[in-house]
Amino acid sequence: AEGTVRVWGVAEEQPIHTIEVDKLLPKRISALDINNAGKFVLVGDWGYRVKVYDVVKGTELMSMAGHEGKVTSGHFEKQSKYIITGGEDKVARMWDPRNPGGKAMVFPLGDEVLDCCFSPDGKGVLVAGCNNEMWLYDVRKNKNETPLFKFTGHKDWVNC
């Protein structure tokens, strides 16, 4: 609730960097991911925002708006070419960090998104949530209205 992200050094057994997420209006951090190169951290919050920070400098690199509910999940694609975020607004959004002000591709779930992730090859997006299902989308087709496959049968909420 204090609006900070701490980057811990395993060898040091203590924080080596602290990132002030938002000094003026701290919101509860609800999604966090670090890219594979360890250079960028993604932060989603209860204020419907998604931001990317430089891990070492602690500076904000980009901010993405579009969710209409708390951000519940966020992940970098393996090569950091794209970012996927999910929220209480019942959709996952895929962002292009090279165009942070651009429109995100939207993947509907029909209920609150608890988690979302990229497939290992980056060609698919898996969206999971409070409807007890996971939906798989093909990001290459740009036809995000219809999932390729719906994984059903769970008796409770689902995470990736």
PDB file of C-alpha atoms in Angstrom:
ATOM      1  CA  ALA A   1       0.000   0.000   0.000  1.00  0.00           C
ATOM      2  CA  GLU A   2       3.036   2.293   0.181  1.00  0.00           C
ATOM      3  CA  GLY A   3       3.510   2.564  -3.584  1.00  0.00           C
ATOM      4  CA  THR A   4       6.975   1.042  -3.874  1.00  0.00           C
ATOM      5  CA  VAL A   5       8.540  -1.948  -5.604  1.00  0.00           C
ATOM      6  CA  ARG A   6      11.684  -3.411  -4.091  1.00  0.00           C
ATOM      7  CA  VAL A   7      14.186  -5.312  -6.222  1.00  0.00           C
ATOM      8  CA  TRP A   8      15.953  -7.825  -4.010  1.00  0.00           C
ATOM      9  CA  GLY A   9      19.476  -9.082  -4.469  1.00  0.00           C
ATOM     10  CA  VAL A  10      19.568 -12.776  -3.639  1.00  0.00           C
ATOM     11  CA  ALA A  11      23.260 -12.702  -2.699  1.00  0.00           C
ATOM     12  CA  GLU A  12      22.812  -9.504  -0.678  1.00  0.00           C
ATOM     13  CA  GLU A  13      19.649 -10.806   1.033  1.00  0.00           C
ATOM     14  CA  GLN A  14      18.230  -7.281   0.942  1.00  0.00           C
ATOM     15  CA  PRO A  15      16.705  -4.786  -1.492  1.00  0.00           C
ATOM     16  CA  ILE A  16      19.221  -3.432  -3.989  1.00  0.00           C
ATOM     17  CA  HIS A  17      16.789  -0.988  -5.655  1.00  0.00           C
ATOM     18  CA  THR A  18      13.544   0.638  -4.589  1.00  0.00           C
ATOM     19  CA  ILE A  19      11.213   2.005  -7.240  1.00  0.00           C
ATOM     20  CA  GLU A  20       8.751   4.698  -6.189  1.00  0.00           C
ATOM     21  CA  VAL A  21       5.730   3.712  -8.237  1.00  0.00           C
ATOM     22  CA  ASP A  22       3.644   6.816  -7.590  1.00  0.00           C
ATOM     23  CA  LYS A  23       4.512   9.307  -4.873  1.00  0.00           C
ATOM     24  CA  LEU A  24       1.508  11.545  -5.412  1.00  0.00           C
ATOM     25  CA  LEU A  25      -1.272   8.996  -5.499  1.00  0.00           C
ATOM     26  CA  PRO A  26      -0.104   5.601  -4.260  1.00  0.00           C
ATOM     27  CA  LYS A  27      -2.343   2.738  -5.282  1.00  0.00           C
ATOM     28  CA  ARG A  28      -2.171  -0.853  -4.195  1.00  0.00           C
ATOM     29  CA  ILE A  29       0.075  -2.860  -6.517  1.00  0.00           C
ATOM     30  CA  SER A  30      -1.843  -5.836  -7.835  1.00  0.00           C
ATOM     31  CA  ALA A  31       0.309  -7.130 -10.716  1.00  0.00           C
ATOM     32  CA  LEU A  32       4.066  -7.392 -11.064  1.00  0.00           C
ATOM     33  CA  ASP A  33       6.482  -8.949 -13.550  1.00  0.00           C
ATOM     34  CA  ILE A  34      10.114  -8.522 -14.507  1.00  0.00           C
ATOM     35  CA  ASN A  35      11.246  -9.147 -18.074  1.00  0.00           C
ATOM     36  CA  ASN A  36      13.627 -12.005 -18.924  1.00  0.00           C
ATOM     37  CA  ALA A  37      16.616  -9.664 -19.274  1.00  0.00           C
ATOM     38  CA  GLY A  38      15.973  -8.284 -15.783  1.00  0.00           C
ATOM     39  CA  LYS A  39      15.942  -4.694 -17.048  1.00  0.00           C
ATOM     40  CA  PHE A  40      12.263  -3.759 -16.832  1.00  0.00           C
ATOM     41  CA  VAL A  41       9.523  -4.230 -14.268  1.00  0.00           C
ATOM     42  CA  LEU A  42       5.824  -4.123 -15.085  1.00  0.00           C
ATOM     43  CA  VAL A  43       3.474  -2.794 -12.409  1.00  0.00           C
ATOM     44  CA  GLY A  44      -0.325  -2.950 -12.472  1.00  0.00           C
ATOM     45  CA  ASP A  45      -2.441  -1.369  -9.759  1.00  0.00           C
ATOM     46  CA  TRP A  46      -5.902  -0.810  -8.352  1.00  0.00           C
ATOM     47  CA  GLY A  47      -5.964   2.547 -10.138  1.00  0.00           C
ATOM     48  CA  TYR A  48      -6.477   0.722 -13.492  1.00  0.00           C
ATOM     49  CA  ARG A  49      -2.937   1.620 -14.594  1.00  0.00           C
ATOM     50  CA  VAL A  50      -0.097  -0.386 -16.123  1.00  0.00           C
ATOM     51  CA  LYS A  51       3.398   1.072 -16.004  1.00  0.00           C
ATOM     52  CA  VAL A  52       6.874  -0.120 -16.965  1.00  0.00           C
ATOM     53  CA  TYR A  53       9.958   0.990 -15.020  1.00  0.00           C
ATOM     54  CA  ASP A  54      13.690   0.724 -15.513  1.00  0.00           C
ATOM     55  CA  VAL A  55      14.829  -1.670 -12.769  1.00  0.00           C
ATOM     56  CA  VAL A  56      18.175   0.026 -12.042  1.00  0.00           C
ATOM     57  CA  LYS A  57      17.268   3.691 -12.468  1.00  0.00           C
ATOM     58  CA  GLY A  58      13.757   3.352 -11.044  1.00  0.00           C
ATOM     59  CA  THR A  59      12.415   5.662 -13.732  1.00  0.00           C
ATOM     60  CA  GLU A  60       9.042   5.248 -15.374  1.00  0.00           C
ATOM     61  CA  LEU A  61       9.475   4.331 -19.028  1.00  0.00           C
ATOM     62  CA  MET A  62       5.856   4.093 -20.116  1.00  0.00           C
ATOM     63  CA  SER A  63       2.293   4.165 -18.878  1.00  0.00           C
ATOM     64  CA  MET A  64      -0.636   2.380 -20.492  1.00  0.00           C
ATOM     65  CA  ALA A  65      -4.288   3.156 -19.854  1.00  0.00           C
ATOM     66  CA  GLY A  66      -7.344   1.218 -20.918  1.00  0.00           C
ATOM     67  CA  HIS A  67      -8.485  -1.107 -18.158  1.00  0.00           C
ATOM     68  CA  GLU A  68     -11.774  -0.138 -16.526  1.00  0.00           C
ATOM     69  CA  GLY A  69     -11.140  -2.090 -13.349  1.00  0.00           C
ATOM     70  CA  LYS A  70      -8.260  -3.159 -11.125  1.00  0.00           C
ATOM     71  CA  VAL A  71      -5.348  -4.707 -12.988  1.00  0.00           C
ATOM     72  CA  THR A  72      -5.034  -8.268 -11.694  1.00  0.00           C
ATOM     73  CA  SER A  73      -2.263  -9.726 -13.831  1.00  0.00           C
ATOM     74  CA  GLY A  74       0.548  -8.622 -16.099  1.00  0.00           C
ATOM     75  CA  HIS A  75       3.385 -10.325 -17.939  1.00  0.00           C
ATOM     76  CA  PHE A  76       6.061  -9.615 -20.509  1.00  0.00           C
ATOM     77  CA  GLU A  77       6.248 -11.789 -23.604  1.00  0.00           C
ATOM     78  CA  LYS A  78       9.473 -13.845 -23.544  1.00  0.00           C
ATOM     79  CA  GLN A  79      11.395 -11.375 -25.734  1.00  0.00           C
ATOM     80  CA  SER A  80       9.606  -8.329 -24.226  1.00  0.00           C
ATOM     81  CA  LYS A  81       8.026  -7.477 -27.589  1.00  0.00           C
ATOM     82  CA  TYR A  82       4.565  -7.390 -26.007  1.00  0.00           C
ATOM     83  CA  ILE A  83       2.890  -7.080 -22.630  1.00  0.00           C
ATOM     84  CA  ILE A  84      -0.321  -8.841 -21.576  1.00  0.00           C
ATOM     85  CA  THR A  85      -2.457  -7.548 -18.703  1.00  0.00           C
ATOM     86  CA  GLY A  86      -5.734  -8.730 -17.227  1.00  0.00           C
ATOM     87  CA  GLY A  87      -8.256  -6.972 -15.066  1.00  0.00           C
ATOM     88  CA  GLU A  88     -11.528  -6.895 -13.233  1.00  0.00           C
ATOM     89  CA  ASP A  89     -13.030  -5.346 -16.385  1.00  0.00           C
ATOM     90  CA  LYS A  90     -13.347  -8.895 -17.803  1.00  0.00           C
ATOM     91  CA  VAL A  91     -10.686  -8.543 -20.488  1.00  0.00           C
ATOM     92  CA  ALA A  92      -7.007  -9.126 -21.093  1.00  0.00           C
ATOM     93  CA  ARG A  93      -5.148  -6.487 -23.090  1.00  0.00           C
ATOM     94  CA  MET A  94      -2.032  -6.996 -25.194  1.00  0.00           C
ATOM     95  CA  TRP A  95       0.173  -3.895 -25.435  1.00  0.00           C
ATOM     96  CA  ASP A  96       3.059  -3.050 -27.729  1.00  0.00           C
ATOM     97  CA  PRO A  97       5.716  -1.366 -25.534  1.00  0.00           C
ATOM     98  CA  ARG A  98       7.195   0.247 -28.652  1.00  0.00           C
ATOM     99  CA  ASN A  99       3.881   2.129 -28.988  1.00  0.00           C
ATOM    100  CA  PRO A 100       2.615   2.630 -25.397  1.00  0.00           C
ATOM    101  CA  GLY A 101      -0.006   5.191 -26.433  1.00  0.00           C
ATOM    102  CA  GLY A 102      -1.406   2.867 -29.077  1.00  0.00           C
ATOM    103  CA  LYS A 103      -4.553   0.839 -28.796  1.00  0.00           C
ATOM    104  CA  ALA A 104      -4.267  -2.521 -27.057  1.00  0.00           C
ATOM    105  CA  MET A 105      -5.627  -5.745 -28.538  1.00  0.00           C
ATOM    106  CA  VAL A 106      -8.478  -6.890 -26.294  1.00  0.00           C
ATOM    107  CA  PHE A 107      -9.250 -10.515 -25.372  1.00  0.00           C
ATOM    108  CA  PRO A 108     -12.633 -10.885 -23.612  1.00  0.00           C
ATOM    109  CA  LEU A 109     -13.256 -13.522 -20.964  1.00  0.00           C
ATOM    110  CA  GLY A 110     -16.824 -12.790 -19.839  1.00  0.00           C
ATOM    111  CA  ASP A 111     -15.837 -12.546 -16.172  1.00  0.00           C
ATOM    112  CA  GLU A 112     -13.057 -11.021 -14.093  1.00  0.00           C
ATOM    113  CA  VAL A 113      -9.602 -11.992 -15.343  1.00  0.00           C
ATOM    114  CA  LEU A 114      -7.464 -13.473 -12.582  1.00  0.00           C
ATOM    115  CA  ASP A 115      -4.435 -14.324 -14.706  1.00  0.00           C
ATOM    116  CA  CYS A 116      -3.189 -14.159 -18.275  1.00  0.00           C
ATOM    117  CA  CYS A 117       0.020 -15.225 -19.972  1.00  0.00           C
ATOM    118  CA  PHE A 118       1.732 -15.766 -23.299  1.00  0.00           C
ATOM    119  CA  SER A 119       2.350 -19.202 -24.743  1.00  0.00           C
ATOM    120  CA  PRO A 120       6.071 -20.116 -24.815  1.00  0.00           C
ATOM    121  CA  ASP A 121       6.256 -19.316 -28.557  1.00  0.00           C
ATOM    122  CA  GLY A 122       4.489 -15.963 -28.082  1.00  0.00           C
ATOM    123  CA  LYS A 123       1.791 -16.843 -30.616  1.00  0.00           C
ATOM    124  CA  GLY A 124      -0.958 -17.490 -28.105  1.00  0.00           C
ATOM    125  CA  VAL A 125      -2.503 -15.801 -25.097  1.00  0.00           C
ATOM    126  CA  LEU A 126      -4.143 -17.736 -22.272  1.00  0.00           C
ATOM    127  CA  VAL A 127      -6.747 -15.867 -20.223  1.00  0.00           C
ATOM    128  CA  ALA A 128      -8.129 -17.340 -16.976  1.00  0.00           C
ATOM    129  CA  GLY A 129     -10.625 -16.096 -14.458  1.00  0.00           C
ATOM    130  CA  CYS A 130     -13.654 -16.149 -12.236  1.00  0.00           C
ATOM    131  CA  ASN A 131     -15.782 -17.996 -14.813  1.00  0.00           C
ATOM    132  CA  ASN A 132     -13.812 -21.164 -13.920  1.00  0.00           C
ATOM    133  CA  GLU A 133     -12.400 -21.350 -17.451  1.00  0.00           C
ATOM    134  CA  MET A 134      -9.237 -20.604 -19.421  1.00  0.00           C
ATOM    135  CA  TRP A 135      -9.531 -19.289 -22.966  1.00  0.00           C
ATOM    136  CA  LEU A 136      -6.753 -19.579 -25.542  1.00  0.00           C
ATOM    137  CA  TYR A 137      -6.435 -16.908 -28.242  1.00  0.00           C
ATOM    138  CA  ASP A 138      -4.177 -16.738 -31.303  1.00  0.00           C
ATOM    139  CA  VAL A 139      -2.549 -13.291 -31.274  1.00  0.00           C
ATOM    140  CA  ARG A 140      -1.502 -13.528 -34.930  1.00  0.00           C
ATOM    141  CA  LYS A 141      -5.031 -13.652 -36.318  1.00  0.00           C
ATOM    142  CA  ASN A 142      -6.097 -10.311 -34.780  1.00  0.00           C
ATOM    143  CA  LYS A 143      -9.548 -11.860 -34.439  1.00  0.00           C
ATOM    144  CA  ASN A 144      -9.678 -11.653 -30.703  1.00  0.00           C
ATOM    145  CA  GLU A 145     -13.471 -11.966 -30.371  1.00  0.00           C
ATOM    146  CA  THR A 146     -13.405 -15.766 -30.516  1.00  0.00           C
ATOM    147  CA  PRO A 147     -10.977 -17.969 -28.601  1.00  0.00           C
ATOM    148  CA  LEU A 148      -9.306 -20.899 -30.331  1.00  0.00           C
ATOM    149  CA  PHE A 149     -10.187 -23.131 -27.412  1.00  0.00           C
ATOM    150  CA  LYS A 150     -11.997 -22.928 -24.076  1.00  0.00           C
ATOM    151  CA  PHE A 151     -10.654 -25.071 -21.243  1.00  0.00           C
ATOM    152  CA  THR A 152     -13.703 -25.890 -19.102  1.00  0.00           C
ATOM    153  CA  GLY A 153     -14.592 -28.234 -16.283  1.00  0.00           C
ATOM    154  CA  HIS A 154     -12.972 -26.498 -13.332  1.00  0.00           C
ATOM    155  CA  LYS A 155     -15.180 -26.135 -10.297  1.00  0.00           C
ATOM    156  CA  ASP A 156     -13.615 -22.894  -9.063  1.00  0.00           C
ATOM    157  CA  TRP A 157     -11.595 -19.893 -10.225  1.00  0.00           C
ATOM    158  CA  VAL A 158      -8.641 -20.580 -12.507  1.00  0.00           C
ATOM    159  CA  ASN A 159      -5.122 -19.143 -12.745  1.00  0.00           C
ATOM    160  CA  CYS A 160      -2.582 -19.796 -15.521  1.00  0.00           C
TER     161      CYS A 160
END
